[in-house]
PDB file of C-alpha atoms in Angstrom:
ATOM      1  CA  UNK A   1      46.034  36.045  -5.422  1.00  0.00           C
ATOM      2  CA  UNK A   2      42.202  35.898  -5.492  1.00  0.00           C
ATOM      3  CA  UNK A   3      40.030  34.693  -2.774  1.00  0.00           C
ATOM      4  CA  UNK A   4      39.453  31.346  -4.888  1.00  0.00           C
ATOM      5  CA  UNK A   5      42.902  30.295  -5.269  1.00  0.00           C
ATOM      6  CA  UNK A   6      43.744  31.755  -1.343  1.00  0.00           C
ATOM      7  CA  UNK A   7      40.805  29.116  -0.292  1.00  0.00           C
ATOM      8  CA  UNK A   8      42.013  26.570  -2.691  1.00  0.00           C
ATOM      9  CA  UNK A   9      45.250  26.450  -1.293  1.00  0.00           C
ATOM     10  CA  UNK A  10      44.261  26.298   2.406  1.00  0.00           C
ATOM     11  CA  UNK A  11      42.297  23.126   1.429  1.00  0.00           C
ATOM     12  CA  UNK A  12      45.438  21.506   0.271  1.00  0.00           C
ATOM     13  CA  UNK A  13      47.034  22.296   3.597  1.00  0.00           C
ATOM     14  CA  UNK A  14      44.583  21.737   5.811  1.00  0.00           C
ATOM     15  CA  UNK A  15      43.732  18.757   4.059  1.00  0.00           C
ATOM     16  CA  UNK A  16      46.590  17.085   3.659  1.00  0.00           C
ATOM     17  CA  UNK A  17      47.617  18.302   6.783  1.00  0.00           C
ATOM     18  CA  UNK A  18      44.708  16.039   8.745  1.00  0.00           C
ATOM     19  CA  UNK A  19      45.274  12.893   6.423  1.00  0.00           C
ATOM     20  CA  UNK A  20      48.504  12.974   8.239  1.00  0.00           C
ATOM     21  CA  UNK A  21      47.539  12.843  11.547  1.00  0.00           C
ATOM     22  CA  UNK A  22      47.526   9.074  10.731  1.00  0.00           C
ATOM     23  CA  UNK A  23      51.322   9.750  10.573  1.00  0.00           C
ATOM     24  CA  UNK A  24      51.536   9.172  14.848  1.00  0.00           C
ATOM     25  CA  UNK A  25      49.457   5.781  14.421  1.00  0.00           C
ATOM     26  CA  UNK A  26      52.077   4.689  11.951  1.00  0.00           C
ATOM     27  CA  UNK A  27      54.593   5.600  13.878  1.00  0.00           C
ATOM     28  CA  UNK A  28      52.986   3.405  17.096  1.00  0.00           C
ATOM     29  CA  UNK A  29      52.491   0.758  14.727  1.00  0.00           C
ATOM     30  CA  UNK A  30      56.306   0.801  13.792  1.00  0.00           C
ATOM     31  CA  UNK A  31      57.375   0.620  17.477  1.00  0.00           C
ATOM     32  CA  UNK A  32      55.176  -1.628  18.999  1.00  0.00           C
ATOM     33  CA  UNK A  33      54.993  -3.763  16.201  1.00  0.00           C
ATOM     34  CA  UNK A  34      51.226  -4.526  16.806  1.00  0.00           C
ATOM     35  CA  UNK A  35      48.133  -3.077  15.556  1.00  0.00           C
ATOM     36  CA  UNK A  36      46.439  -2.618  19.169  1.00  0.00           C
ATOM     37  CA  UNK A  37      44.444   0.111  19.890  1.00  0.00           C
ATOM     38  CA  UNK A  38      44.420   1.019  16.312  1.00  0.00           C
ATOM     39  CA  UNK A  39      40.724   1.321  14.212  1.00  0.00           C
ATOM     40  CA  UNK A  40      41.682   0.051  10.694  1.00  0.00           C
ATOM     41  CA  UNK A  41      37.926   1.082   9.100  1.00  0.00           C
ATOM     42  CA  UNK A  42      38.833   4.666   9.183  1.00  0.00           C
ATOM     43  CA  UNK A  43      41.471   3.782   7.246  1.00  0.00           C
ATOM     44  CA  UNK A  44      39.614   1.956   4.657  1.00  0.00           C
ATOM     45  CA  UNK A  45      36.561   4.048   4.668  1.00  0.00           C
ATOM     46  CA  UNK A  46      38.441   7.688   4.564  1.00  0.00           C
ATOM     47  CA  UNK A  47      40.428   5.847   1.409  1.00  0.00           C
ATOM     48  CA  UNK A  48      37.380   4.827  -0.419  1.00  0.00           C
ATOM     49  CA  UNK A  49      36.094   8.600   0.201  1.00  0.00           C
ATOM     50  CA  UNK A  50      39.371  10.061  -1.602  1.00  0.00           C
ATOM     51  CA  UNK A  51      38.504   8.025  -4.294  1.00  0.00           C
ATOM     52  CA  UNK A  52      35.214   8.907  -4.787  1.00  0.00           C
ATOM     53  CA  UNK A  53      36.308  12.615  -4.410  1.00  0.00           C
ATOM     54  CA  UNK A  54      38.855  12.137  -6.806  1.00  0.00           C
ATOM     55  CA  UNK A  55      36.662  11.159  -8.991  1.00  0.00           C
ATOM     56  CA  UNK A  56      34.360  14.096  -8.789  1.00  0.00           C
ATOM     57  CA  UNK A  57      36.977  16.467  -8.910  1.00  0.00           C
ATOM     58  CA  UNK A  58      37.719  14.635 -12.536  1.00  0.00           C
ATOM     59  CA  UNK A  59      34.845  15.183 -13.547  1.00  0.00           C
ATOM     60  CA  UNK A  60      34.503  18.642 -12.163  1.00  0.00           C
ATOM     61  CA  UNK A  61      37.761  19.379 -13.796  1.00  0.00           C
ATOM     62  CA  UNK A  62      38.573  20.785 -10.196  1.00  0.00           C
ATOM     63  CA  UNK A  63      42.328  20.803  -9.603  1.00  0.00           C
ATOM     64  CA  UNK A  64      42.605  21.217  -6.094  1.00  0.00           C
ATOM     65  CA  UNK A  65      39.868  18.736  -5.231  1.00  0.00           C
ATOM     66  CA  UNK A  66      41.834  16.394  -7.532  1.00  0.00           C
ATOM     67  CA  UNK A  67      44.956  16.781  -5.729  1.00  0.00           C
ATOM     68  CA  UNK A  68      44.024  16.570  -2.252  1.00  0.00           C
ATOM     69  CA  UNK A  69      42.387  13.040  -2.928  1.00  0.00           C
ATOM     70  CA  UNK A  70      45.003  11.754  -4.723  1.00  0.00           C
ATOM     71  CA  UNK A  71      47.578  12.708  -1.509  1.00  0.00           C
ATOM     72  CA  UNK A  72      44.754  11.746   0.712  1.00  0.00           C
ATOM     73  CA  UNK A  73      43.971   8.139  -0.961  1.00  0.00           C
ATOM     74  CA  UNK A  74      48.216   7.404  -1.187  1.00  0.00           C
ATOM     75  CA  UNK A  75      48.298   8.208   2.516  1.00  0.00           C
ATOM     76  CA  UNK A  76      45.755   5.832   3.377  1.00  0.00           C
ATOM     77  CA  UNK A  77      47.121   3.241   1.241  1.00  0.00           C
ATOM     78  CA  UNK A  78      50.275   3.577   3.043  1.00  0.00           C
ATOM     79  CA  UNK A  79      48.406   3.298   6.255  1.00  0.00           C
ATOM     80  CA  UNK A  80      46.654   0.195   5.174  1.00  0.00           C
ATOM     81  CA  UNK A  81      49.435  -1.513   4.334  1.00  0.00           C
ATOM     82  CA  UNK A  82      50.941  -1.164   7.067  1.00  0.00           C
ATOM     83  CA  UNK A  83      48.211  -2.241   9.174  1.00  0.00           C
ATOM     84  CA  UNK A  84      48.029  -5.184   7.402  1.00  0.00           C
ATOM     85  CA  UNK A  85      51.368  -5.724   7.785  1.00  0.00           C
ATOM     86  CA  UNK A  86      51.380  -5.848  11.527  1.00  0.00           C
ATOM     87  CA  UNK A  87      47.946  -7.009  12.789  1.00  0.00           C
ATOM     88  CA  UNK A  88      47.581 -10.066  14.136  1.00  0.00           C
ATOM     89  CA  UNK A  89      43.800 -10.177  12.285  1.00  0.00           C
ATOM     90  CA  UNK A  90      45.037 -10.399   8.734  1.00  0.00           C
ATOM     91  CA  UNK A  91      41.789 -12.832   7.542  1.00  0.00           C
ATOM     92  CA  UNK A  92      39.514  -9.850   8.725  1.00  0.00           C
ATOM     93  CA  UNK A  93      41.580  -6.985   7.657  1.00  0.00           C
ATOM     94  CA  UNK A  94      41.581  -8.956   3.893  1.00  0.00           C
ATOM     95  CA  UNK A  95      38.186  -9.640   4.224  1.00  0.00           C
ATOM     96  CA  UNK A  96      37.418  -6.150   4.984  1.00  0.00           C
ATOM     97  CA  UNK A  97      39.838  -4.954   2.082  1.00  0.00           C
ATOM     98  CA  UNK A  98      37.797  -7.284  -0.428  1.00  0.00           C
ATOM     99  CA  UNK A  99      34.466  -5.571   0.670  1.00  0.00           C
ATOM    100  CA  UNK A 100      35.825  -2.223  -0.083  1.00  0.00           C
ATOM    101  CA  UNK A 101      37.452  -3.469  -3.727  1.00  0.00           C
ATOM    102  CA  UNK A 102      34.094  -4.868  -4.569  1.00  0.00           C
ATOM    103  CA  UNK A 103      32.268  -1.983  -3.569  1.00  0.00           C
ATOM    104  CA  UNK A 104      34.387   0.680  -4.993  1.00  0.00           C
ATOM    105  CA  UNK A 105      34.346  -1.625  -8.451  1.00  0.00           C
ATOM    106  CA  UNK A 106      30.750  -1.735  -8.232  1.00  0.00           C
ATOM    107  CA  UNK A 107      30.343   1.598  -8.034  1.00  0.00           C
ATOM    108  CA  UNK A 108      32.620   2.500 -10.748  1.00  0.00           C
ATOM    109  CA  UNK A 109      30.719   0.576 -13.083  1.00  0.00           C
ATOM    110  CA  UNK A 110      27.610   2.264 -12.233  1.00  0.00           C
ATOM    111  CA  UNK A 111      28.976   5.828 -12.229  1.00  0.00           C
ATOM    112  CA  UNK A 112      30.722   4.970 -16.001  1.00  0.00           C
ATOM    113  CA  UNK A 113      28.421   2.723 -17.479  1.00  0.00           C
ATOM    114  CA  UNK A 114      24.669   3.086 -16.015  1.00  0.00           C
ATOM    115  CA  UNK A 115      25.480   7.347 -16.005  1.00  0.00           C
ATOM    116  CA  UNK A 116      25.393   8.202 -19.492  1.00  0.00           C
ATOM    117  CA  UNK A 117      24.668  11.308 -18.596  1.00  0.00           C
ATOM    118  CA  UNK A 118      27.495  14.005 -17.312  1.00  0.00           C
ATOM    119  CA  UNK A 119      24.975  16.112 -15.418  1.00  0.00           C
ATOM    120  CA  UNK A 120      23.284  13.321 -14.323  1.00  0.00           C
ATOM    121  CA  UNK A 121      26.673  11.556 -12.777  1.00  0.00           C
ATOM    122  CA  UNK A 122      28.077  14.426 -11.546  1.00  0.00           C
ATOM    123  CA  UNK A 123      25.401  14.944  -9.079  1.00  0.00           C
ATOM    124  CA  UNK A 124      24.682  11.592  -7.786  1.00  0.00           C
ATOM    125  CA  UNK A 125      28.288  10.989  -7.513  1.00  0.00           C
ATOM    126  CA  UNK A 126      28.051  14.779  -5.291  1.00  0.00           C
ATOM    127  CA  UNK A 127      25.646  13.105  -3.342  1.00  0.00           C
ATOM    128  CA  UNK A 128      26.897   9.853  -2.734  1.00  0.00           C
ATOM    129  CA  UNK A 129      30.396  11.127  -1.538  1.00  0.00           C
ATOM    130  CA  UNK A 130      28.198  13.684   0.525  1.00  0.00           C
ATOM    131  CA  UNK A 131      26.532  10.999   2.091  1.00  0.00           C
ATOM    132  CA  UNK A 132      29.511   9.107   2.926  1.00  0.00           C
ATOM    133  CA  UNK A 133      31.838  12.258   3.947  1.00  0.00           C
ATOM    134  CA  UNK A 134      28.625  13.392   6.599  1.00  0.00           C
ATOM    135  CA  UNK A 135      28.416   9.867   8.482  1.00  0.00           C
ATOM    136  CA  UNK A 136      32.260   9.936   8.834  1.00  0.00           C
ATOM    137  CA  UNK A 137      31.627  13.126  10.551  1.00  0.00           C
ATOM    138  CA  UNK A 138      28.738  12.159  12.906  1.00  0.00           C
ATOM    139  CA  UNK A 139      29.794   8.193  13.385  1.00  0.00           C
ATOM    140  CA  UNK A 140      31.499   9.302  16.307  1.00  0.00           C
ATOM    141  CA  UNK A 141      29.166  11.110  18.560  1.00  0.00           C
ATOM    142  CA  UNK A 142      28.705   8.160  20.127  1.00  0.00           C
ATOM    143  CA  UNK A 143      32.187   8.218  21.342  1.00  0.00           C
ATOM    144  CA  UNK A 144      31.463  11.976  22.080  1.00  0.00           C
ATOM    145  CA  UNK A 145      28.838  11.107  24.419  1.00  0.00           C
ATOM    146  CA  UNK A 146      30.949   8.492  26.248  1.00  0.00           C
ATOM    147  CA  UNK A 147      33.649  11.166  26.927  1.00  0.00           C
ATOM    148  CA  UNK A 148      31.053  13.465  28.559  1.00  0.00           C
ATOM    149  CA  UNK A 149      30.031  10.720  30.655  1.00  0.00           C
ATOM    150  CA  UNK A 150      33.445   9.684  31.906  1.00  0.00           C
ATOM    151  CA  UNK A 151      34.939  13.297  31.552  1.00  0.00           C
ATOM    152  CA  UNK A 152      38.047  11.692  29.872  1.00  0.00           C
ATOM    153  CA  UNK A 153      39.388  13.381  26.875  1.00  0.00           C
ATOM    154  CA  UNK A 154      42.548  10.987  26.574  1.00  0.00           C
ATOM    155  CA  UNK A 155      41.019   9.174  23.604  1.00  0.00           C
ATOM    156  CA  UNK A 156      40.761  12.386  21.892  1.00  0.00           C
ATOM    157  CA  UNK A 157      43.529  14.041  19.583  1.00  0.00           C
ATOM    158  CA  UNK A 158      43.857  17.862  19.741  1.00  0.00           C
ATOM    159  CA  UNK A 159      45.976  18.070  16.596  1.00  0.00           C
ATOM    160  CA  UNK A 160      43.678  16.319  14.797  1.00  0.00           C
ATOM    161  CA  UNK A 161      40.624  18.217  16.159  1.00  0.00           C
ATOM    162  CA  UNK A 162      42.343  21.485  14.783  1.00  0.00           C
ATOM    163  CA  UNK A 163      43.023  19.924  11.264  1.00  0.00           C
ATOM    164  CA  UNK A 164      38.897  18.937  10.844  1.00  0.00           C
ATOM    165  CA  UNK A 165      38.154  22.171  11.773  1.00  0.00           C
ATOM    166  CA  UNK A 166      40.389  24.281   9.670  1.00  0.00           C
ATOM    167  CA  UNK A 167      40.129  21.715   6.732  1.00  0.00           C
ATOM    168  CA  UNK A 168      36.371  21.507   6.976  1.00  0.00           C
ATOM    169  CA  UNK A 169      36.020  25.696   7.364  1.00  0.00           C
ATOM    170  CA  UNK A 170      38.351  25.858   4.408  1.00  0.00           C
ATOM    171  CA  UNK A 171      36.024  23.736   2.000  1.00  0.00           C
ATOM    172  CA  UNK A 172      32.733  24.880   3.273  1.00  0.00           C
ATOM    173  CA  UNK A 173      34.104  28.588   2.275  1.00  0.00           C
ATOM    174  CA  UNK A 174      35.613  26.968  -0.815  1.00  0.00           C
ATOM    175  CA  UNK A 175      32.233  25.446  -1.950  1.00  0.00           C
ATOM    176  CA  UNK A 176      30.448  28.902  -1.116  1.00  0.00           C
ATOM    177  CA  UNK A 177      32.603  30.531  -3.700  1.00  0.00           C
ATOM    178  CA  UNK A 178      31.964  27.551  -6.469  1.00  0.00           C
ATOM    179  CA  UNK A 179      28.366  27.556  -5.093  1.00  0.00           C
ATOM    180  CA  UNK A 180      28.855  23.662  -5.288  1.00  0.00           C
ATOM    181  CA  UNK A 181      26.617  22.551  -2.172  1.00  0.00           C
ATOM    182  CA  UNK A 182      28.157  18.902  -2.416  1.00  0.00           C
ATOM    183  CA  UNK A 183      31.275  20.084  -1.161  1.00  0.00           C
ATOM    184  CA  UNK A 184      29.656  22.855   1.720  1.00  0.00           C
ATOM    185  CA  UNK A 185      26.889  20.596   3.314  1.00  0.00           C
ATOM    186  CA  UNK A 186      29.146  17.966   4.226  1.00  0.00           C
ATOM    187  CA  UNK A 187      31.942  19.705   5.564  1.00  0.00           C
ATOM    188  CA  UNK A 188      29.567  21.728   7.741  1.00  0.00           C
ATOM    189  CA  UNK A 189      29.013  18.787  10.563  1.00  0.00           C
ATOM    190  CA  UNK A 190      32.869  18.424  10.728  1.00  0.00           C
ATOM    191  CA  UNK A 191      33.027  22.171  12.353  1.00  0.00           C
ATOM    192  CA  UNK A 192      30.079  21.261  14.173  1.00  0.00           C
ATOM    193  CA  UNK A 193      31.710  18.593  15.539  1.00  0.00           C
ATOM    194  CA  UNK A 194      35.437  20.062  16.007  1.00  0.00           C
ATOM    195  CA  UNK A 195      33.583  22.690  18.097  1.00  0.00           C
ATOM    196  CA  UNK A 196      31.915  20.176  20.516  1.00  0.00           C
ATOM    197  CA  UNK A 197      35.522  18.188  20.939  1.00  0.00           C
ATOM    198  CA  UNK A 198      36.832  21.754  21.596  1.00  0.00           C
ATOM    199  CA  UNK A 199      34.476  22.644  24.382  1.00  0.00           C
ATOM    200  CA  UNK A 200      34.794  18.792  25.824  1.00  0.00           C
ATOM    201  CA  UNK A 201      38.882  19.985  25.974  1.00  0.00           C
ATOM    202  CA  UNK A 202      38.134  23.240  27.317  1.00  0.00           C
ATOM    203  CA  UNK A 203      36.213  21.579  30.168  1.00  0.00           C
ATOM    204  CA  UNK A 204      37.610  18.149  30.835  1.00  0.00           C
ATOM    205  CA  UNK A 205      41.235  20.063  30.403  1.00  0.00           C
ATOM    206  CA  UNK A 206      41.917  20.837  34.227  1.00  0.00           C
ATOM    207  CA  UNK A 207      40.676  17.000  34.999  1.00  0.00           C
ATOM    208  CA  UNK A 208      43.336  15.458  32.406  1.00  0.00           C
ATOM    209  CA  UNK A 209      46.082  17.655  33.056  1.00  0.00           C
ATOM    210  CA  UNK A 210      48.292  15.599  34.441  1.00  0.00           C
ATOM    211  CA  UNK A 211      48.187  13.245  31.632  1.00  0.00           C
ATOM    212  CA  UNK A 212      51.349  14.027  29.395  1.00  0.00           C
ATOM    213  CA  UNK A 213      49.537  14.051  25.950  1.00  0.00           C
ATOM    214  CA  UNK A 214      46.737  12.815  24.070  1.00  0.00           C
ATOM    215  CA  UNK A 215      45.980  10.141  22.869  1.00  0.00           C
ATOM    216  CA  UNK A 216      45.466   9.986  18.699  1.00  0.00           C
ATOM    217  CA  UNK A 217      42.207   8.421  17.495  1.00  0.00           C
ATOM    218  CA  UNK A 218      40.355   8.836  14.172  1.00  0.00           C
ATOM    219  CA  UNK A 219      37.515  11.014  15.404  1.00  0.00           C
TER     220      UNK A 219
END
């Protein structure tokens, strides 16, 4: 096995190993029958994301970009549904739902109809997943800087801090070796930002200790 298909695979575990994470909030949602204390724009946003992927991979003729999305997108489907099945703000979770529809329609007819070109829609597609892929990265320093304020790292998940590291060292490798700088510049913030949520651990750890796990988030 070459070093290509040895990176390509850890993406797909890595990968699909973070998209479920989500896994524990549907499991919540399934016992407390409620929606509470669960974000449902990660949901949405992170699905929109594996589309847009997707897509590039198509057009890439990448395989393994390809199937992670596809996994990726059907897990978040599954987790929207099932949001919307028990939240108590189904007018706002619809509402929200017919944003994204409308948007990712919108920008299907501009990537297939405006972008005659292949080149061309290749890399503004690249850069408009890029885009989106980096601010779902850095949206939650904000959070970040909360936690070193209150030196509380309940409302962060250690599994899932693990995953985004591993998955996001595995594709920034994986892009090196395709040279494709859409897939390595925005993966590089994600272990950026897995390293600063495993120092806030490493330091907050002996305060929290007595807490008997973590609590999962989408951050």
């Amino acid at each position: 096995m070459d070093l290509l298909s040895l990176l390509s695979w850890a993406c797909i575990v890595f990968t699909v190993g973070m998209f479920s994470t989500g896994l524990t909030d549907l499991k919540k949602m399934r016992e407390s029958k409620s929606t509470d204390n669960i974000q449902f724009l990660p949901f949405l946003t992170t699905c929109l994301n594996n589309l847009g992927w997707m897509y590039y991979g198509i057009l890439k003729r990448d395989q393994t970009i390809i199937l992670v999305n596809i996994i990726g997108a059907l897990l978040q489907l599954l987790y929207i549904i099932m949001y919307f099945r028990y939240t108590k703000q189904k007018r706002l979770v619809s509402s929200q739902t017919l944003a994204a529809g409308v948007i990712l329609i919108c920008g299907w007819l501009y990537f297939t109809m405006f972008l005659t070109d292949g080149d061309i829609r290749l890399s503004q597609l690249g850069l408009t997943c890029s885009v989106v892929t980096v601010s779902m990265y850095l949206s939650p320093l904000t959070d970040l800087v909360e936690i070193v304020r209150s030196g509380n790292v309940q409302c962060l998940s250690f599994p899932l801090t693990v995953a985004t590291f591993f998955t996001s060292t595995s594709w920034v490798f994986y892009g090196l070796q395709l040279s494709d700088y859409y897939i390595v510049v925005p993966n590089t913030p994600g272990i950026f930002t897995s390293l600063i949520r495993f120092y806030l651990f490493w330091k907050f750890a002996s305060v929290n200790q007595g807490s008997p796990s973590y609590k999962p988030v989408h951050i």
